[in-house]
Amino acid sequence: MSITVPAPDPALAVGLDVPLTVLDLDGTRLPNELLDPHLTDIDESALTNLYVDMVRVRRLDTEAFALTRQGHLVLWPPLLGQEAAQVGPARALGEQDWVFGSYREHGFALLRGADMSEFARIWKAYAHSGWDPQEIRMAPSQIIIGAQTLHGVGYAMAAKMDGSDDVALTTFGDGATSEGDVSEALVWASTFQAPVVFLCQNNQYAISEPVALQSGVPLALRPTGFGIPSMRVDGNDVLAMHAAARIAFDRARSGGGPTFIEAVTYRRGPHTTTDDPKRYRDRAEEEAWIAKDPLDRVERALERMGANMEAVRAEAKIRADQLAKEFRAACEHAEPPLADAIFDQVYAQPTRRLERQRLEHQAFVNSIEATA
Amino acid sequence: MTETLTLAKAINAALADSLSGDDRVLLMGEDIGKLGGVFRVTDGLQDTFGPQRVIDAPLAESAIIGTAIGMSYRGFRVVAEIQFDGFIYPAFDQIVAQVAKLRYRSQGRVTMPLTIRVPFGGAIGSVEHHSESPESYFAHTAGLRVVTASTPQEAYSTLRAAIQSDDPVLFFEPKSKYYTKGEVDRTIVRDLETANIVASGRDVTIAAYGPTVETALRAAIAAADEGIEIEVIDLRSISPLDVDTVVESVRRTGRLIVAHEAPNESSVSSELVASVAERAFQHLEAAPERVTGYDTPYPPSAVEHDYLPSIDRLLDAVDRTLGRRNSRTGLDYSSVTTVGAAR
């Protein structure tokens, strides 16, 4: 006797064969039945804004990379190549929505309004979190792979319980899809029809391990087994990412439940400033992805629209340089926390035991200073 | 006004009073709704408060805690149930790396008023993974409060305080005492770090928590027949530990025994004995004793009575600390205790 198992409903997944794209490499606008209705308001001015955002995000990344090499930051996970995958969805979020991301989400942090002087403190190892989560509606960056997807689902469930139309966006990498928490998050999102959007930035590598080691099928196929609709999108196409995110947020806001977006992109730099990608990938592969640069593509599209590119580039450069200057100054002028802060905010109601340790530590420090 | 309730019903009453007192409180866990929990602790709550506030969860412990964290970001106070002590490990990362640290990581901007209920301990004659004492893993983690209860009143008052607290609290419920009855005054809500002296005595201090408190009290009654006065302290909170109360008691008695079901190594008793040695060494008349589970995996329950701290093991330790002959075995401890800890 044989058992047949029906394949997942193909209507749940789009872009499995070829990722959804609306901007060709030469800037040609490709028609797309699914995405086009969500891009009708994107004129030259709106596309210019997305371009400037991407230039600023890239500049922040290159400046931070340089600051790490110069010893001002202890570590940096670069996002070079992933600008469109972050800027497109970030600009589709509403002000009240929340982001639960991992540690490479500098684009989201910047566009949500993270204060750069606080943001710098994370990567100087002066603070664990570099913004006020309640203020910019973005959870502290998450190092534990995939843990934040559950937080995003829980937040979305709570938003639904409150009767609001707020949504949660949770972002993670291709490696995270192997973690149990991501599967549990998909179960919960599906069961409770939570207004959550899963954004998997498939940048092809989990440190040195290629995505083929994580999955034998497109990552976008996975959520379909949970009944969650999924879109596989060209992650280097800011317009496709923007439209896909809009579809997903609209669906969540209107009670349609969760959506999964796989952004097919590439991390052009190392995993962090400590690793060496030459050990695990070849130059030809990197060059093939450089040809798909997300910023070049938008420049060509703007040219085709008749934009004054000299002025656009000049404007973008001024704003990017300003950001870089602000970030560098923040890194150079940041003051380390006071040692006494070690004891702060462990508990909402400080414990007697910890207060005793604080006093003992202070007494010790004072005694050293008195004899010095 | 008091009423007579089992410990399970006292917890149920605390949950019901918390749910009706604050509409941001909600419960989530496996089988807690229609079934009312495998121990019926949440019996009837879904009928009263609805499936939106008493949520039957899919079977995934990491997700129970992880999604509760997301709800906390939006100001809900989730009471999550882990069905059995031995099932808490899949949620370990979400508890110790996420819940415990979010306030610290965010410099106080994020609050995690989450309560995690865990039935714990042995003596229910069950199978593997259903009788464990994992509290030390969590007591070791800064940012968490870890509390227990020994009576229906303690269970009610502690759980109310845990749910009202802005700190994340693990509430370890002594499952072998679920059906023990006692008087409960619903107006009492206690603080989350003060130990309670439940029997006074001048000869020996026994500090215990959860199900072992009753064992200690029975040992005290038996010892009283021989003219030995035992002071019994219910630690209640095992993180933070109320060392002050224990030190004060040891100053009076000069002798300390710590008792719990959890294994001995790197446990609550390790911590308490070390703390008392630091702060009351000169008051100790004998080496402190520990009467605990052994450093084995939890044994098959057919032999768990040999593993769990018993009245006889406690009385044997009392004899050792007093340097007197064991009245049952005849073993004479008088020569060993005079040279302190060497045994």
mmCIF file of C-alpha atoms in Angstrom, chain A:
data_model
loop_
_atom_site.group_PDB
_atom_site.id
_atom_site.type_symbol
_atom_site.label_atom_id
_atom_site.label_comp_id
_atom_site.label_asym_id
_atom_site.label_seq_id
_atom_site.Cartn_x
_atom_site.Cartn_y
_atom_site.Cartn_z
ATOM 1 C CA MET A 1 0.000 0.000 0.000
ATOM 2 C CA SER A 2 1.312 3.420 -0.862
ATOM 3 C CA ILE A 3 0.567 6.702 0.734
ATOM 4 C CA THR A 4 0.456 9.804 -1.362
ATOM 5 C CA VAL A 5 1.103 13.142 0.200
ATOM 6 C CA PRO A 6 -0.242 16.153 -1.656
ATOM 7 C CA ALA A 7 2.362 18.757 -2.585
ATOM 8 C CA PRO A 8 1.995 22.152 -0.936
ATOM 9 C CA ASP A 9 -0.500 24.364 -2.688
ATOM 10 C CA PRO A 10 1.578 26.051 -5.440
ATOM 11 C CA ALA A 11 -0.574 29.156 -5.049
ATOM 12 C CA LEU A 12 1.061 29.669 -1.652
ATOM 13 C CA ALA A 13 4.490 30.306 -3.168
ATOM 14 C CA VAL A 14 5.490 32.673 -5.945
ATOM 15 C CA GLY A 15 8.905 33.271 -7.447
ATOM 16 C CA LEU A 16 10.259 29.792 -6.744
ATOM 17 C CA ASP A 17 11.609 29.374 -10.290
ATOM 18 C CA VAL A 18 12.738 32.945 -10.861
ATOM 19 C CA PRO A 19 12.675 35.458 -8.013
ATOM 20 C CA LEU A 20 10.159 38.259 -8.483
ATOM 21 C CA THR A 21 11.859 41.236 -10.145
ATOM 22 C CA VAL A 22 10.630 44.539 -11.500
ATOM 23 C CA LEU A 23 13.934 46.333 -12.138
ATOM 24 C CA ASP A 24 16.167 44.637 -14.670
ATOM 25 C CA LEU A 25 19.948 44.906 -14.373
ATOM 26 C CA ASP A 26 19.962 47.677 -16.963
ATOM 27 C CA GLY A 27 17.227 49.564 -15.150
ATOM 28 C CA THR A 28 14.443 48.466 -17.443
ATOM 29 C CA ARG A 29 11.082 48.327 -15.676
ATOM 30 C CA LEU A 30 9.808 44.762 -16.040
ATOM 31 C CA PRO A 31 6.041 44.286 -15.780
ATOM 32 C CA ASN A 32 4.892 42.084 -12.901
ATOM 33 C CA GLU A 33 1.256 41.253 -12.410
ATOM 34 C CA LEU A 34 1.595 40.646 -8.663
ATOM 35 C CA LEU A 35 3.836 43.550 -7.695
ATOM 36 C CA ASP A 36 2.824 46.312 -10.125
ATOM 37 C CA PRO A 37 -0.435 47.296 -8.379
ATOM 38 C CA HIS A 38 1.637 48.061 -5.265
ATOM 39 C CA LEU A 39 4.052 50.380 -7.039
ATOM 40 C CA THR A 40 1.673 52.793 -8.754
ATOM 41 C CA ASP A 41 2.736 55.703 -6.518
ATOM 42 C CA ILE A 42 6.456 55.161 -7.048
ATOM 43 C CA ASP A 43 7.423 58.061 -9.287
ATOM 44 C CA GLU A 44 10.848 59.516 -9.938
ATOM 45 C CA SER A 45 10.822 61.360 -6.629
ATOM 46 C CA ALA A 46 9.881 58.271 -4.589
ATOM 47 C CA LEU A 47 12.494 56.154 -6.351
ATOM 48 C CA THR A 48 15.078 58.865 -5.719
ATOM 49 C CA ASN A 49 14.254 58.716 -2.027
ATOM 50 C CA LEU A 50 14.759 54.944 -1.975
ATOM 51 C CA TYR A 51 18.054 55.452 -3.803
ATOM 52 C CA VAL A 52 19.257 58.050 -1.306
ATOM 53 C CA ASP A 53 18.296 55.718 1.535
ATOM 54 C CA MET A 54 20.369 52.935 0.007
ATOM 55 C CA VAL A 55 23.344 55.228 -0.531
ATOM 56 C CA ARG A 56 23.169 56.327 3.099
ATOM 57 C CA VAL A 57 22.903 52.732 4.343
ATOM 58 C CA ARG A 58 25.901 51.744 2.219
ATOM 59 C CA ARG A 59 27.897 54.706 3.459
ATOM 60 C CA LEU A 60 27.128 53.858 7.086
ATOM 61 C CA ASP A 61 28.316 50.324 6.392
ATOM 62 C CA THR A 62 31.578 51.308 4.688
ATOM 63 C CA GLU A 63 32.330 53.920 7.342
ATOM 64 C CA ALA A 64 31.708 51.433 10.138
ATOM 65 C CA PHE A 65 33.889 48.855 8.402
ATOM 66 C CA ALA A 66 36.705 51.408 8.189
ATOM 67 C CA LEU A 67 36.173 52.460 11.816
ATOM 68 C CA THR A 68 36.547 48.836 12.864
ATOM 69 C CA ARG A 69 39.788 48.466 10.925
ATOM 70 C CA GLN A 70 40.978 51.671 12.599
ATOM 71 C CA GLY A 71 40.212 50.276 16.034
ATOM 72 C CA HIS A 72 37.248 52.485 16.913
ATOM 73 C CA LEU A 73 34.737 49.636 16.806
ATOM 74 C CA VAL A 74 35.376 46.134 18.125
ATOM 75 C CA LEU A 75 33.327 44.335 15.482
ATOM 76 C CA TRP A 76 31.086 45.011 12.507
ATOM 77 C CA PRO A 77 28.846 42.694 10.531
ATOM 78 C CA PRO A 78 28.761 44.331 7.086
ATOM 79 C CA LEU A 79 25.635 44.449 4.956
ATOM 80 C CA LEU A 80 27.235 45.493 1.654
ATOM 81 C CA GLY A 81 25.001 44.113 -1.087
ATOM 82 C CA GLN A 82 21.891 43.830 1.095
ATOM 83 C CA GLU A 83 20.815 47.479 0.991
ATOM 84 C CA ALA A 84 17.728 46.873 -1.174
ATOM 85 C CA ALA A 85 16.597 43.906 0.925
ATOM 86 C CA GLN A 86 16.458 46.220 3.965
ATOM 87 C CA VAL A 87 15.471 49.599 2.509
ATOM 88 C CA GLY A 88 12.539 48.232 0.472
ATOM 89 C CA PRO A 89 10.722 46.631 3.451
ATOM 90 C CA ALA A 90 11.823 49.330 5.938
ATOM 91 C CA ARG A 91 10.108 51.991 3.808
ATOM 92 C CA ALA A 92 6.932 49.912 3.670
ATOM 93 C CA LEU A 93 6.580 49.809 7.479
ATOM 94 C CA GLY A 94 4.122 52.005 9.318
ATOM 95 C CA GLU A 95 5.316 54.133 12.211
ATOM 96 C CA GLN A 96 3.500 51.971 14.770
ATOM 97 C CA ASP A 97 4.825 48.664 13.444
ATOM 98 C CA TRP A 98 7.646 46.830 15.173
ATOM 99 C CA VAL A 99 10.829 45.264 13.843
ATOM 100 C CA PHE A 100 12.460 42.218 15.451
ATOM 101 C CA GLY A 101 15.736 41.733 13.640
ATOM 102 C CA SER A 102 19.099 40.065 13.978
ATOM 103 C CA TYR A 103 22.465 41.835 14.096
ATOM 104 C CA ARG A 104 23.015 42.853 10.467
ATOM 105 C CA GLU A 105 19.982 45.139 10.265
ATOM 106 C CA HIS A 106 21.793 48.467 10.189
ATOM 107 C CA GLY A 107 19.520 49.648 7.372
ATOM 108 C CA PHE A 108 16.430 49.023 9.467
ATOM 109 C CA ALA A 109 17.993 50.691 12.506
ATOM 110 C CA LEU A 110 18.954 53.778 10.504
ATOM 111 C CA LEU A 111 15.592 54.139 8.784
ATOM 112 C CA ARG A 112 13.620 53.495 11.981
ATOM 113 C CA GLY A 113 15.484 56.475 13.427
ATOM 114 C CA ALA A 114 18.125 54.970 15.703
ATOM 115 C CA ASP A 115 20.267 57.642 17.306
ATOM 116 C CA MET A 116 23.728 57.179 15.776
ATOM 117 C CA SER A 117 25.576 58.072 18.952
ATOM 118 C CA GLU A 118 23.726 55.297 20.774
ATOM 119 C CA PHE A 119 23.978 52.937 17.820
ATOM 120 C CA ALA A 120 27.772 53.294 17.780
ATOM 121 C CA ARG A 121 27.919 52.114 21.372
ATOM 122 C CA ILE A 122 26.833 48.579 20.459
ATOM 123 C CA TRP A 123 29.780 48.000 18.155
ATOM 124 C CA LYS A 124 32.188 49.704 20.533
ATOM 125 C CA ALA A 125 30.995 47.154 23.121
ATOM 126 C CA TYR A 126 29.927 50.014 25.388
ATOM 127 C CA ALA A 127 26.292 48.865 25.491
ATOM 128 C CA HIS A 128 24.278 45.809 24.534
ATOM 129 C CA SER A 129 21.592 47.846 22.816
ATOM 130 C CA GLY A 130 22.004 51.000 20.818
ATOM 131 C CA TRP A 131 18.601 52.559 20.694
ATOM 132 C CA ASP A 132 15.424 52.915 22.692
ATOM 133 C CA PRO A 133 13.287 50.010 21.465
ATOM 134 C CA GLN A 134 10.031 51.622 22.563
ATOM 135 C CA GLU A 135 10.894 54.878 20.805
ATOM 136 C CA ILE A 136 11.818 53.550 17.365
ATOM 137 C CA ARG A 137 9.777 50.358 17.650
ATOM 138 C CA MET A 138 12.619 48.023 16.985
ATOM 139 C CA ALA A 139 13.790 45.365 19.429
ATOM 140 C CA PRO A 140 17.455 45.267 20.464
ATOM 141 C CA SER A 141 19.605 43.535 17.880
ATOM 142 C CA GLN A 142 19.656 39.797 18.351
ATOM 143 C CA ILE A 143 22.779 37.643 18.260
ATOM 144 C CA ILE A 144 21.116 34.303 19.039
ATOM 145 C CA ILE A 145 20.105 32.999 15.618
ATOM 146 C CA GLY A 146 16.361 32.955 15.013
ATOM 147 C CA ALA A 147 15.312 33.722 18.612
ATOM 148 C CA GLN A 148 13.702 37.015 17.568
ATOM 149 C CA THR A 149 11.257 35.390 15.164
ATOM 150 C CA LEU A 150 9.258 34.130 18.157
ATOM 151 C CA HIS A 151 9.294 37.593 19.704
ATOM 152 C CA GLY A 152 7.930 39.038 16.470
ATOM 153 C CA VAL A 153 5.137 36.477 16.368
ATOM 154 C CA GLY A 154 4.264 37.113 20.027
ATOM 155 C CA TYR A 155 4.201 40.856 19.441
ATOM 156 C CA ALA A 156 1.931 40.381 16.440
ATOM 157 C CA MET A 157 -0.419 38.171 18.479
ATOM 158 C CA ALA A 158 -0.567 40.866 21.145
ATOM 159 C CA ALA A 159 -1.236 43.574 18.563
ATOM 160 C CA LYS A 160 -4.129 41.485 17.254
ATOM 161 C CA MET A 161 -5.471 40.936 20.798
ATOM 162 C CA ASP A 162 -5.425 44.702 21.234
ATOM 163 C CA GLY A 163 -7.587 45.082 18.155
ATOM 164 C CA SER A 164 -4.987 47.282 16.495
ATOM 165 C CA ASP A 165 -3.789 46.992 12.917
ATOM 166 C CA ASP A 166 -0.114 47.122 13.932
ATOM 167 C CA VAL A 167 2.091 44.449 12.455
ATOM 168 C CA ALA A 168 5.444 42.950 13.341
ATOM 169 C CA LEU A 169 8.296 42.378 10.935
ATOM 170 C CA THR A 170 10.862 39.802 11.903
ATOM 171 C CA THR A 171 14.035 39.511 9.903
ATOM 172 C CA PHE A 172 16.634 36.759 9.897
ATOM 173 C CA GLY A 173 19.138 35.089 7.627
ATOM 174 C CA ASP A 174 19.220 31.887 5.616
ATOM 175 C CA GLY A 175 21.112 30.050 8.369
ATOM 176 C CA ALA A 176 18.345 30.849 10.844
ATOM 177 C CA THR A 177 15.887 28.738 8.878
ATOM 178 C CA SER A 178 17.688 25.680 10.269
ATOM 179 C CA GLU A 179 16.971 26.760 13.856
ATOM 180 C CA GLY A 180 14.063 25.196 15.710
ATOM 181 C CA ASP A 181 12.807 28.574 16.868
ATOM 182 C CA VAL A 182 12.060 29.644 13.287
ATOM 183 C CA SER A 183 9.968 26.530 12.701
ATOM 184 C CA GLU A 184 8.157 27.086 15.996
ATOM 185 C CA ALA A 185 7.549 30.697 14.989
ATOM 186 C CA LEU A 186 5.972 29.517 11.728
ATOM 187 C CA VAL A 187 3.716 27.102 13.655
ATOM 188 C CA TRP A 188 2.572 29.814 16.049
ATOM 189 C CA ALA A 189 2.066 32.399 13.297
ATOM 190 C CA SER A 190 -0.020 29.969 11.300
ATOM 191 C CA THR A 191 -2.075 28.653 14.217
ATOM 192 C CA PHE A 192 -2.916 32.089 15.581
ATOM 193 C CA GLN A 193 -2.959 33.846 12.187
ATOM 194 C CA ALA A 194 -0.629 36.441 13.646
ATOM 195 C CA PRO A 195 -0.116 39.689 11.718
ATOM 196 C CA VAL A 196 3.593 39.053 11.267
ATOM 197 C CA VAL A 197 5.869 39.242 8.257
ATOM 198 C CA PHE A 198 8.863 36.916 8.079
ATOM 199 C CA LEU A 199 11.703 38.448 6.096
ATOM 200 C CA CYS A 200 14.460 35.975 5.347
ATOM 201 C CA GLN A 201 17.453 37.767 3.890
ATOM 202 C CA ASN A 202 19.023 34.862 2.071
ATOM 203 C CA ASN A 203 22.511 36.283 1.593
ATOM 204 C CA GLN A 204 23.763 32.825 0.550
ATOM 205 C CA TYR A 205 26.079 32.221 3.497
ATOM 206 C CA ALA A 206 25.798 31.489 7.220
ATOM 207 C CA ILE A 207 29.348 32.570 8.053
ATOM 208 C CA SER A 208 31.109 30.070 5.741
ATOM 209 C CA GLU A 209 28.281 27.633 5.134
ATOM 210 C CA PRO A 210 26.429 27.987 1.834
ATOM 211 C CA VAL A 211 22.651 28.004 1.829
ATOM 212 C CA ALA A 212 22.654 24.586 0.155
ATOM 213 C CA LEU A 213 23.827 23.211 3.499
ATOM 214 C CA GLN A 214 20.749 24.655 5.201
ATOM 215 C CA SER A 215 18.169 23.604 2.655
ATOM 216 C CA GLY A 216 17.737 21.447 -0.411
ATOM 217 C CA VAL A 217 14.709 23.449 -1.504
ATOM 218 C CA PRO A 218 14.184 27.168 -1.955
ATOM 219 C CA LEU A 219 13.728 28.653 1.518
ATOM 220 C CA ALA A 220 10.473 30.213 0.340
ATOM 221 C CA LEU A 221 9.010 26.738 -0.058
ATOM 222 C CA ARG A 222 9.332 25.942 3.636
ATOM 223 C CA PRO A 223 6.570 28.160 5.067
ATOM 224 C CA THR A 224 4.085 26.784 2.527
ATOM 225 C CA GLY A 225 4.091 23.549 4.492
ATOM 226 C CA PHE A 226 2.769 25.574 7.416
ATOM 227 C CA GLY A 227 0.080 27.111 5.216
ATOM 228 C CA ILE A 228 1.889 30.445 5.181
ATOM 229 C CA PRO A 229 1.999 32.240 1.817
ATOM 230 C CA SER A 230 5.459 32.963 0.576
ATOM 231 C CA MET A 231 7.173 35.174 -1.970
ATOM 232 C CA ARG A 232 10.660 34.622 -3.333
ATOM 233 C CA VAL A 233 11.902 38.032 -4.356
ATOM 234 C CA ASP A 234 15.000 39.481 -5.996
ATOM 235 C CA GLY A 235 16.573 40.937 -2.884
ATOM 236 C CA ASN A 236 18.755 43.297 -4.907
ATOM 237 C CA ASP A 237 15.694 44.949 -6.437
ATOM 238 C CA VAL A 238 14.502 47.627 -4.042
ATOM 239 C CA LEU A 239 11.183 48.085 -5.841
ATOM 240 C CA ALA A 240 10.368 44.376 -5.837
ATOM 241 C CA MET A 241 11.248 44.205 -2.128
ATOM 242 C CA HIS A 242 9.167 47.306 -1.405
ATOM 243 C CA ALA A 243 6.137 45.928 -3.250
ATOM 244 C CA ALA A 244 6.416 42.457 -1.698
ATOM 245 C CA ALA A 245 6.619 43.993 1.768
ATOM 246 C CA ARG A 246 3.592 46.170 1.052
ATOM 247 C CA ILE A 247 1.613 43.094 -0.003
ATOM 248 C CA ALA A 248 2.643 41.273 3.152
ATOM 249 C CA PHE A 249 1.919 44.197 5.493
ATOM 250 C CA ASP A 250 -1.462 44.834 3.847
ATOM 251 C CA ARG A 251 -2.353 41.178 4.248
ATOM 252 C CA ALA A 252 -1.334 41.220 7.925
ATOM 253 C CA ARG A 253 -3.158 44.488 8.656
ATOM 254 C CA SER A 254 -6.376 43.299 7.065
ATOM 255 C CA GLY A 255 -6.502 40.060 9.049
ATOM 256 C CA GLY A 256 -4.916 37.867 6.403
ATOM 257 C CA GLY A 257 -2.276 36.482 8.744
ATOM 258 C CA PRO A 258 1.432 35.908 8.228
ATOM 259 C CA THR A 259 3.502 36.100 5.054
ATOM 260 C CA PHE A 260 7.026 34.915 4.379
ATOM 261 C CA ILE A 261 9.391 36.785 2.075
ATOM 262 C CA GLU A 262 12.665 35.279 0.933
ATOM 263 C CA ALA A 263 14.933 38.056 -0.318
ATOM 264 C CA VAL A 264 17.464 36.431 -2.629
ATOM 265 C CA THR A 265 20.564 38.543 -2.146
ATOM 266 C CA TYR A 266 24.268 38.294 -1.412
ATOM 267 C CA ARG A 267 26.525 39.372 1.400
ATOM 268 C CA ARG A 268 29.473 40.796 -0.516
ATOM 269 C CA GLY A 269 31.693 41.303 2.515
ATOM 270 C CA PRO A 270 32.744 38.912 5.241
ATOM 271 C CA HIS A 271 30.318 37.657 7.901
ATOM 272 C CA THR A 272 31.983 40.077 10.302
ATOM 273 C CA THR A 273 35.211 42.009 10.299
ATOM 274 C CA THR A 274 36.927 38.942 11.773
ATOM 275 C CA ASP A 275 36.450 36.391 9.006
ATOM 276 C CA ASP A 276 37.956 35.717 5.588
ATOM 277 C CA PRO A 277 35.500 34.910 2.796
ATOM 278 C CA LYS A 278 38.327 33.926 0.442
ATOM 279 C CA ARG A 279 38.494 30.661 2.353
ATOM 280 C CA TYR A 280 34.989 29.631 1.394
ATOM 281 C CA ARG A 281 33.976 31.302 -1.887
ATOM 282 C CA ASP A 282 35.570 32.282 -5.150
ATOM 283 C CA ARG A 283 36.091 35.572 -6.865
ATOM 284 C CA ALA A 284 33.920 34.683 -9.892
ATOM 285 C CA GLU A 285 30.909 34.217 -7.622
ATOM 286 C CA GLU A 286 31.499 37.554 -5.939
ATOM 287 C CA GLU A 287 31.863 39.311 -9.293
ATOM 288 C CA ALA A 288 28.635 37.800 -10.585
ATOM 289 C CA TRP A 289 26.831 39.406 -7.670
ATOM 290 C CA ILE A 290 28.626 42.735 -8.039
ATOM 291 C CA ALA A 291 26.991 42.859 -11.493
ATOM 292 C CA LYS A 292 23.630 42.736 -9.697
ATOM 293 C CA ASP A 293 24.434 45.706 -7.477
ATOM 294 C CA PRO A 294 21.202 47.090 -6.009
ATOM 295 C CA LEU A 295 22.287 50.742 -6.254
ATOM 296 C CA ASP A 296 23.556 50.635 -9.852
ATOM 297 C CA ARG A 297 20.244 49.200 -10.942
ATOM 298 C CA VAL A 298 18.263 52.086 -9.463
ATOM 299 C CA GLU A 299 20.666 54.632 -10.956
ATOM 300 C CA ARG A 300 20.007 53.162 -14.388
ATOM 301 C CA ALA A 301 16.277 53.161 -13.775
ATOM 302 C CA LEU A 302 16.383 56.800 -12.717
ATOM 303 C CA GLU A 303 18.396 57.655 -15.826
ATOM 304 C CA ARG A 304 15.741 55.986 -17.940
ATOM 305 C CA MET A 305 13.121 58.081 -16.161
ATOM 306 C CA GLY A 306 15.079 61.176 -17.169
ATOM 307 C CA ALA A 307 16.343 62.113 -13.738
ATOM 308 C CA ASN A 308 19.231 64.530 -13.425
ATOM 309 C CA MET A 309 21.629 61.915 -12.112
ATOM 310 C CA GLU A 310 24.424 64.351 -11.446
ATOM 311 C CA ALA A 311 22.160 66.223 -9.036
ATOM 312 C CA VAL A 312 20.765 63.014 -7.539
ATOM 313 C CA ARG A 313 24.229 61.599 -6.894
ATOM 314 C CA ALA A 314 25.441 64.890 -5.462
ATOM 315 C CA GLU A 315 22.470 65.093 -3.106
ATOM 316 C CA ALA A 316 22.915 61.465 -2.031
ATOM 317 C CA LYS A 317 26.611 62.034 -1.432
ATOM 318 C CA ILE A 318 26.035 65.086 0.734
ATOM 319 C CA ARG A 319 23.560 63.208 2.900
ATOM 320 C CA ALA A 320 25.704 60.064 3.072
ATOM 321 C CA ASP A 321 28.822 62.034 3.959
ATOM 322 C CA GLN A 322 26.899 63.871 6.644
ATOM 323 C CA LEU A 323 25.769 60.549 8.127
ATOM 324 C CA ALA A 324 29.286 59.115 7.976
ATOM 325 C CA LYS A 325 30.661 62.200 9.682
ATOM 326 C CA GLU A 326 28.020 62.001 12.391
ATOM 327 C CA PHE A 327 28.709 58.304 12.937
ATOM 328 C CA ARG A 328 32.488 58.751 13.040
ATOM 329 C CA ALA A 329 32.139 61.573 15.549
ATOM 330 C CA ALA A 330 29.814 59.408 17.655
ATOM 331 C CA CYS A 331 32.381 56.598 17.629
ATOM 332 C CA GLU A 332 35.265 58.870 18.494
ATOM 333 C CA HIS A 333 33.488 60.773 21.258
ATOM 334 C CA ALA A 334 31.543 57.966 22.910
ATOM 335 C CA GLU A 335 32.326 57.629 26.598
ATOM 336 C CA PRO A 336 32.471 54.126 28.070
ATOM 337 C CA PRO A 337 29.842 53.333 30.695
ATOM 338 C CA LEU A 338 30.690 53.896 34.345
ATOM 339 C CA ALA A 339 31.760 50.679 36.028
ATOM 340 C CA ASP A 340 28.910 51.075 38.520
ATOM 341 C CA ALA A 341 26.470 50.619 35.619
ATOM 342 C CA ILE A 342 27.333 46.911 35.698
ATOM 343 C CA PHE A 343 24.786 46.642 38.491
ATOM 344 C CA ASP A 344 22.026 48.701 36.884
ATOM 345 C CA GLN A 345 18.822 47.334 35.384
ATOM 346 C CA VAL A 346 19.401 43.688 36.179
ATOM 347 C CA TYR A 347 16.046 43.738 37.971
ATOM 348 C CA ALA A 348 13.092 46.101 37.906
ATOM 349 C CA GLN A 349 13.096 45.861 41.691
ATOM 350 C CA PRO A 350 16.768 45.738 42.726
ATOM 351 C CA THR A 351 17.535 42.774 44.962
ATOM 352 C CA ARG A 352 19.186 43.135 48.348
ATOM 353 C CA ARG A 353 21.784 40.615 47.293
ATOM 354 C CA LEU A 354 22.856 42.596 44.230
ATOM 355 C CA GLU A 355 22.812 45.911 46.099
ATOM 356 C CA ARG A 356 25.177 44.339 48.630
ATOM 357 C CA GLN A 357 27.549 43.369 45.791
ATOM 358 C CA ARG A 358 27.350 46.904 44.416
ATOM 359 C CA LEU A 359 28.356 48.331 47.793
ATOM 360 C CA GLU A 360 31.162 45.805 48.201
ATOM 361 C CA HIS A 361 32.476 46.678 44.755
ATOM 362 C CA GLN A 362 32.323 50.400 45.482
ATOM 363 C CA ALA A 363 34.149 49.894 48.772
ATOM 364 C CA PHE A 364 36.853 47.898 46.983
ATOM 365 C CA VAL A 365 37.279 50.545 44.282
ATOM 366 C CA ASN A 366 37.395 53.305 46.894
ATOM 367 C CA SER A 367 40.032 51.435 48.870
ATOM 368 C CA ILE A 368 42.238 51.074 45.778
ATOM 369 C CA GLU A 369 41.831 54.766 44.966
ATOM 370 C CA ALA A 370 42.648 55.752 48.548
ATOM 371 C CA THR A 371 45.964 53.878 48.449
ATOM 372 C CA ALA A 372 46.902 54.939 44.898
#
